[in-house]
Amino acid sequence: MVGQPKSLYDLRKVEGAVSVTCKACGKSRLYDLEELIKSRTFQRQSTDWEVVVREMPYWHCPDRTETRVAIVPYAANDRELRVRRAEMLIMNLALAVLKDSTARAQRIGVDTPAVRLALRVLRPFLPDQSLLVRFWNEGQAAINVPANEVHFAHGWIVQALVKQGHSVWAEFRLG
C-alpha cells in the first residue's frame, strides 16, 4: 500500500491492526482491524481513515483528546506478510462462496463444485472437520425446507475460525 489508506478496508491489504497511543501518558492500545470495522459499522460511524484518526480516543487516560493512531502490520518480513495475506484472502473468499450458497440452499442445495472447493480450502484452517461436514449435511437437507440451519452452520464455521485467531472479514462475523 502506497500512502495513507482511504478507509479501514484498505488496511486489509497490509494485514494489520490499528494502534492508538495516548500522547499524554504514553500508553498504547492495539485494536484488531476486523473488530474495529465491525464495531464502527454497527454504530454507524465512518470507516474513512481520516475520520478514524480524528475520532479514536484512548479510553484509559483522563485526557482523551491527544492520541496518535498508527497502522501496525502483523508480519515480521515481506515474505511472511505475503503468505499471511494470501491465506487470509483464500479463506475469506471461500467463506464468501459458502455464504452465497446458503442463500440458494433451499432451492438447489449446496452440492456444487464451488462449495466443494470452498470446503476443501477451509480444511487446513479448521482442525475439527465436523463443522464443515455439518455445513454440507445441513445444505443437503435444506432442499425444499423453508426453515433450515445452513446459515447457522456458516456462522459456526466463522466463529471457529475467529476463535482459532484467523483474520475473518467483519462482514462474516456475527453480532
PDB file of C-alpha atoms in Angstrom:
ATOM      1  CA  MET A   1       0.000   0.000   0.000  1.00  0.00           C
ATOM      2  CA  VAL A   2       1.440   3.345  -1.045  1.00  0.00           C
ATOM      3  CA  GLY A   3       0.490   6.376   1.029  1.00  0.00           C
ATOM      4  CA  GLN A   4      -2.224   6.674   3.622  1.00  0.00           C
ATOM      5  CA  PRO A   5      -5.270   4.397   3.385  1.00  0.00           C
ATOM      6  CA  LYS A   6      -8.606   5.894   2.408  1.00  0.00           C
ATOM      7  CA  SER A   7     -10.652   3.661   4.722  1.00  0.00           C
ATOM      8  CA  LEU A   8     -10.244   0.876   7.252  1.00  0.00           C
ATOM      9  CA  TYR A   9     -10.971  -1.626   4.486  1.00  0.00           C
ATOM     10  CA  ASP A  10      -7.716  -0.589   2.778  1.00  0.00           C
ATOM     11  CA  LEU A  11      -5.799  -1.861   5.820  1.00  0.00           C
ATOM     12  CA  ARG A  12      -6.726  -5.405   4.842  1.00  0.00           C
ATOM     13  CA  LYS A  13      -4.018  -5.121   2.201  1.00  0.00           C
ATOM     14  CA  VAL A  14      -1.314  -4.913   4.863  1.00  0.00           C
ATOM     15  CA  GLU A  15      -2.912  -7.459   7.225  1.00  0.00           C
ATOM     16  CA  GLY A  16      -2.501  -5.297  10.284  1.00  0.00           C
ATOM     17  CA  ALA A  17      -4.043  -3.709  13.310  1.00  0.00           C
ATOM     18  CA  VAL A  18      -4.689  -0.176  14.487  1.00  0.00           C
ATOM     19  CA  SER A  19      -2.648   1.185  17.367  1.00  0.00           C
ATOM     20  CA  VAL A  20      -3.876   4.115  19.476  1.00  0.00           C
ATOM     21  CA  THR A  21      -1.273   5.811  21.686  1.00  0.00           C
ATOM     22  CA  CYS A  22      -2.046   8.484  24.260  1.00  0.00           C
ATOM     23  CA  LYS A  23       0.351  11.408  23.859  1.00  0.00           C
ATOM     24  CA  ALA A  24      -0.175  12.485  27.475  1.00  0.00           C
ATOM     25  CA  CYS A  25       0.622   9.240  29.320  1.00  0.00           C
ATOM     26  CA  GLY A  26       2.375   7.253  26.576  1.00  0.00           C
ATOM     27  CA  LYS A  27       0.190   4.146  26.951  1.00  0.00           C
ATOM     28  CA  SER A  28      -0.884   2.274  23.841  1.00  0.00           C
ATOM     29  CA  ARG A  29      -3.762   0.003  22.838  1.00  0.00           C
ATOM     30  CA  LEU A  30      -3.904  -2.324  19.843  1.00  0.00           C
ATOM     31  CA  TYR A  31      -7.259  -2.799  18.076  1.00  0.00           C
ATOM     32  CA  ASP A  32      -7.991  -5.796  15.865  1.00  0.00           C
ATOM     33  CA  LEU A  33      -8.820  -4.410  12.408  1.00  0.00           C
ATOM     34  CA  GLU A  34     -11.857  -6.593  11.737  1.00  0.00           C
ATOM     35  CA  GLU A  35     -13.321  -5.952  15.195  1.00  0.00           C
ATOM     36  CA  LEU A  36     -12.835  -2.217  14.664  1.00  0.00           C
ATOM     37  CA  ILE A  37     -14.586  -2.350  11.276  1.00  0.00           C
ATOM     38  CA  LYS A  38     -17.425  -4.389  12.779  1.00  0.00           C
ATOM     39  CA  SER A  39     -17.806  -2.039  15.733  1.00  0.00           C
ATOM     40  CA  ARG A  40     -17.737   1.170  13.686  1.00  0.00           C
ATOM     41  CA  THR A  41     -20.217  -0.096  11.080  1.00  0.00           C
ATOM     42  CA  PHE A  42     -22.549  -1.399  13.808  1.00  0.00           C
ATOM     43  CA  GLN A  43     -22.503   2.017  15.493  1.00  0.00           C
ATOM     44  CA  ARG A  44     -22.974   3.695  12.085  1.00  0.00           C
ATOM     45  CA  GLN A  45     -19.653   5.509  12.359  1.00  0.00           C
ATOM     46  CA  SER A  46     -17.461   6.286   9.407  1.00  0.00           C
ATOM     47  CA  THR A  47     -14.684   3.909   8.363  1.00  0.00           C
ATOM     48  CA  ASP A  48     -12.797   6.637   6.474  1.00  0.00           C
ATOM     49  CA  TRP A  49      -9.203   6.699   7.691  1.00  0.00           C
ATOM     50  CA  GLU A  50      -9.100  10.459   8.346  1.00  0.00           C
ATOM     51  CA  VAL A  51     -12.276  10.270  10.434  1.00  0.00           C
ATOM     52  CA  VAL A  52     -10.965   7.258  12.380  1.00  0.00           C
ATOM     53  CA  VAL A  53      -7.675   9.056  13.115  1.00  0.00           C
ATOM     54  CA  ARG A  54      -9.589  12.110  14.319  1.00  0.00           C
ATOM     55  CA  GLU A  55     -12.169  10.218  16.417  1.00  0.00           C
ATOM     56  CA  MET A  56     -10.192   7.364  18.034  1.00  0.00           C
ATOM     57  CA  PRO A  57      -9.776   8.176  21.740  1.00  0.00           C
ATOM     58  CA  TYR A  58      -7.622   6.348  24.247  1.00  0.00           C
ATOM     59  CA  TRP A  59     -10.106   5.321  26.932  1.00  0.00           C
ATOM     60  CA  HIS A  60      -7.752   4.695  29.855  1.00  0.00           C
ATOM     61  CA  CYS A  61      -6.450   8.239  30.197  1.00  0.00           C
ATOM     62  CA  PRO A  62      -8.243  11.269  31.694  1.00  0.00           C
ATOM     63  CA  ASP A  63      -7.063  13.438  28.781  1.00  0.00           C
ATOM     64  CA  ARG A  64      -8.743  11.604  25.897  1.00  0.00           C
ATOM     65  CA  THR A  65      -8.115  14.202  23.234  1.00  0.00           C
ATOM     66  CA  GLU A  66      -4.420  13.787  22.453  1.00  0.00           C
ATOM     67  CA  THR A  67      -3.935  10.460  20.670  1.00  0.00           C
ATOM     68  CA  ARG A  68      -1.794   9.111  17.854  1.00  0.00           C
ATOM     69  CA  VAL A  69      -3.329   6.478  15.572  1.00  0.00           C
ATOM     70  CA  ALA A  70      -0.984   4.249  13.563  1.00  0.00           C
ATOM     71  CA  ILE A  71      -1.062   1.143  11.381  1.00  0.00           C
ATOM     72  CA  VAL A  72       0.770  -1.892  12.740  1.00  0.00           C
ATOM     73  CA  PRO A  73       1.444  -4.727  10.250  1.00  0.00           C
ATOM     74  CA  TYR A  74       1.475  -8.172  11.876  1.00  0.00           C
ATOM     75  CA  ALA A  75       4.180  -9.875   9.860  1.00  0.00           C
ATOM     76  CA  ALA A  76       7.884  -9.608  10.530  1.00  0.00           C
ATOM     77  CA  ASN A  77       9.044  -9.542   6.900  1.00  0.00           C
ATOM     78  CA  ASP A  78       7.603  -9.159   3.421  1.00  0.00           C
ATOM     79  CA  ARG A  79       7.560 -12.894   2.619  1.00  0.00           C
ATOM     80  CA  GLU A  80       5.698 -13.731   5.812  1.00  0.00           C
ATOM     81  CA  LEU A  81       3.301 -10.847   5.145  1.00  0.00           C
ATOM     82  CA  ARG A  82       2.569 -12.128   1.629  1.00  0.00           C
ATOM     83  CA  VAL A  83       1.896 -15.639   2.932  1.00  0.00           C
ATOM     84  CA  ARG A  84      -0.492 -14.392   5.651  1.00  0.00           C
ATOM     85  CA  ARG A  85      -2.259 -12.086   3.192  1.00  0.00           C
ATOM     86  CA  ALA A  86      -2.701 -14.921   0.683  1.00  0.00           C
ATOM     87  CA  GLU A  87      -4.071 -17.273   3.360  1.00  0.00           C
ATOM     88  CA  MET A  88      -6.472 -14.602   4.625  1.00  0.00           C
ATOM     89  CA  LEU A  89      -7.711 -13.845   1.126  1.00  0.00           C
ATOM     90  CA  ILE A  90      -8.219 -17.511   0.205  1.00  0.00           C
ATOM     91  CA  MET A  91     -10.007 -18.257   3.475  1.00  0.00           C
ATOM     92  CA  ASN A  92     -12.339 -15.243   3.190  1.00  0.00           C
ATOM     93  CA  LEU A  93     -13.140 -15.939  -0.457  1.00  0.00           C
ATOM     94  CA  ALA A  94     -14.073 -19.500   0.497  1.00  0.00           C
ATOM     95  CA  LEU A  95     -16.323 -18.101   3.221  1.00  0.00           C
ATOM     96  CA  ALA A  96     -17.924 -15.796   0.637  1.00  0.00           C
ATOM     97  CA  VAL A  97     -18.694 -18.787  -1.602  1.00  0.00           C
ATOM     98  CA  LEU A  98     -20.281 -20.615   1.343  1.00  0.00           C
ATOM     99  CA  LYS A  99     -22.289 -17.515   2.285  1.00  0.00           C
ATOM    100  CA  ASP A 100     -23.630 -17.226  -1.270  1.00  0.00           C
ATOM    101  CA  SER A 101     -24.571 -20.893  -1.276  1.00  0.00           C
ATOM    102  CA  THR A 102     -26.582 -20.514   1.924  1.00  0.00           C
ATOM    103  CA  ALA A 103     -28.983 -18.178   0.112  1.00  0.00           C
ATOM    104  CA  ARG A 104     -29.581 -20.777  -2.610  1.00  0.00           C
ATOM    105  CA  ALA A 105     -29.600 -23.840  -0.344  1.00  0.00           C
ATOM    106  CA  GLN A 106     -33.391 -24.109  -0.127  1.00  0.00           C
ATOM    107  CA  ARG A 107     -33.812 -24.133  -3.917  1.00  0.00           C
ATOM    108  CA  ILE A 108     -30.844 -26.121  -5.218  1.00  0.00           C
ATOM    109  CA  GLY A 109     -28.881 -27.325  -2.191  1.00  0.00           C
ATOM    110  CA  VAL A 110     -25.168 -26.849  -1.770  1.00  0.00           C
ATOM    111  CA  ASP A 111     -23.956 -29.707  -3.950  1.00  0.00           C
ATOM    112  CA  THR A 112     -21.940 -27.564  -6.372  1.00  0.00           C
ATOM    113  CA  PRO A 113     -18.271 -27.657  -7.389  1.00  0.00           C
ATOM    114  CA  ALA A 114     -17.722 -24.168  -5.926  1.00  0.00           C
ATOM    115  CA  VAL A 115     -18.957 -25.234  -2.488  1.00  0.00           C
ATOM    116  CA  ARG A 116     -16.896 -28.430  -2.584  1.00  0.00           C
ATOM    117  CA  LEU A 117     -13.800 -26.393  -3.413  1.00  0.00           C
ATOM    118  CA  ALA A 118     -14.562 -23.837  -0.683  1.00  0.00           C
ATOM    119  CA  LEU A 119     -14.960 -26.557   1.939  1.00  0.00           C
ATOM    120  CA  ARG A 120     -11.712 -28.169   0.803  1.00  0.00           C
ATOM    121  CA  VAL A 121      -9.931 -24.797   1.050  1.00  0.00           C
ATOM    122  CA  LEU A 122     -11.159 -24.325   4.630  1.00  0.00           C
ATOM    123  CA  ARG A 123      -9.976 -27.775   5.792  1.00  0.00           C
ATOM    124  CA  PRO A 124      -6.428 -26.695   6.762  1.00  0.00           C
ATOM    125  CA  PHE A 125      -7.748 -23.764   8.787  1.00  0.00           C
ATOM    126  CA  LEU A 126     -10.086 -25.877  10.951  1.00  0.00           C
ATOM    127  CA  PRO A 127      -8.563 -28.811  12.824  1.00  0.00           C
ATOM    128  CA  ASP A 128     -12.045 -30.130  13.656  1.00  0.00           C
ATOM    129  CA  GLN A 129     -13.726 -31.088  10.361  1.00  0.00           C
ATOM    130  CA  SER A 130     -17.129 -31.616  11.972  1.00  0.00           C
ATOM    131  CA  LEU A 131     -18.274 -28.050  11.229  1.00  0.00           C
ATOM    132  CA  LEU A 132     -17.524 -28.462   7.525  1.00  0.00           C
ATOM    133  CA  VAL A 133     -19.360 -31.796   7.471  1.00  0.00           C
ATOM    134  CA  ARG A 134     -22.251 -30.168   9.341  1.00  0.00           C
ATOM    135  CA  PHE A 135     -22.452 -27.382   6.735  1.00  0.00           C
ATOM    136  CA  TRP A 136     -22.547 -29.967   3.943  1.00  0.00           C
ATOM    137  CA  ASN A 137     -25.204 -32.085   5.678  1.00  0.00           C
ATOM    138  CA  GLU A 138     -27.368 -29.061   6.515  1.00  0.00           C
ATOM    139  CA  GLY A 139     -27.086 -27.869   2.912  1.00  0.00           C
ATOM    140  CA  GLN A 140     -28.143 -31.243   1.562  1.00  0.00           C
ATOM    141  CA  ALA A 141     -31.102 -31.406   3.952  1.00  0.00           C
ATOM    142  CA  ALA A 142     -32.188 -27.818   3.160  1.00  0.00           C
ATOM    143  CA  ILE A 143     -33.694 -28.525  -0.262  1.00  0.00           C
ATOM    144  CA  ASN A 144     -37.399 -27.568  -0.209  1.00  0.00           C
ATOM    145  CA  VAL A 145     -37.260 -26.904   3.556  1.00  0.00           C
ATOM    146  CA  PRO A 146     -38.118 -23.288   4.422  1.00  0.00           C
ATOM    147  CA  ALA A 147     -36.555 -23.382   7.909  1.00  0.00           C
ATOM    148  CA  ASN A 148     -33.029 -24.719   7.557  1.00  0.00           C
ATOM    149  CA  GLU A 149     -29.821 -24.281   9.525  1.00  0.00           C
ATOM    150  CA  VAL A 150     -27.340 -23.643   6.729  1.00  0.00           C
ATOM    151  CA  HIS A 151     -26.896 -20.018   7.839  1.00  0.00           C
ATOM    152  CA  PHE A 152     -26.164 -21.211  11.354  1.00  0.00           C
ATOM    153  CA  ALA A 153     -23.593 -23.713  10.082  1.00  0.00           C
ATOM    154  CA  HIS A 154     -21.831 -20.901   8.193  1.00  0.00           C
ATOM    155  CA  GLY A 155     -21.823 -18.781  11.361  1.00  0.00           C
ATOM    156  CA  TRP A 156     -20.358 -21.639  13.381  1.00  0.00           C
ATOM    157  CA  ILE A 157     -17.524 -22.018  10.869  1.00  0.00           C
ATOM    158  CA  VAL A 158     -16.800 -18.286  11.094  1.00  0.00           C
ATOM    159  CA  GLN A 159     -16.835 -18.375  14.908  1.00  0.00           C
ATOM    160  CA  ALA A 160     -14.423 -21.316  14.946  1.00  0.00           C
ATOM    161  CA  LEU A 161     -12.042 -19.508  12.588  1.00  0.00           C
ATOM    162  CA  VAL A 162     -12.123 -16.353  14.716  1.00  0.00           C
ATOM    163  CA  LYS A 163     -11.544 -18.430  17.843  1.00  0.00           C
ATOM    164  CA  GLN A 164      -8.503 -20.002  16.159  1.00  0.00           C
ATOM    165  CA  GLY A 165      -7.104 -16.497  15.587  1.00  0.00           C
ATOM    166  CA  HIS A 166      -7.663 -16.245  11.840  1.00  0.00           C
ATOM    167  CA  SER A 167      -8.429 -12.868  10.306  1.00  0.00           C
ATOM    168  CA  VAL A 168     -12.036 -13.237   9.182  1.00  0.00           C
ATOM    169  CA  TRP A 169     -13.611 -10.265   7.444  1.00  0.00           C
ATOM    170  CA  ALA A 170     -16.021  -8.243   9.579  1.00  0.00           C
ATOM    171  CA  GLU A 171     -18.885  -8.911   7.144  1.00  0.00           C
ATOM    172  CA  PHE A 172     -18.930 -12.571   8.142  1.00  0.00           C
ATOM    173  CA  ARG A 173     -18.642 -12.141  11.915  1.00  0.00           C
ATOM    174  CA  LEU A 174     -21.849 -12.475  13.883  1.00  0.00           C
ATOM    175  CA  GLY A 175     -23.089  -9.602  16.042  1.00  0.00           C
TER     176      GLY A 175
END
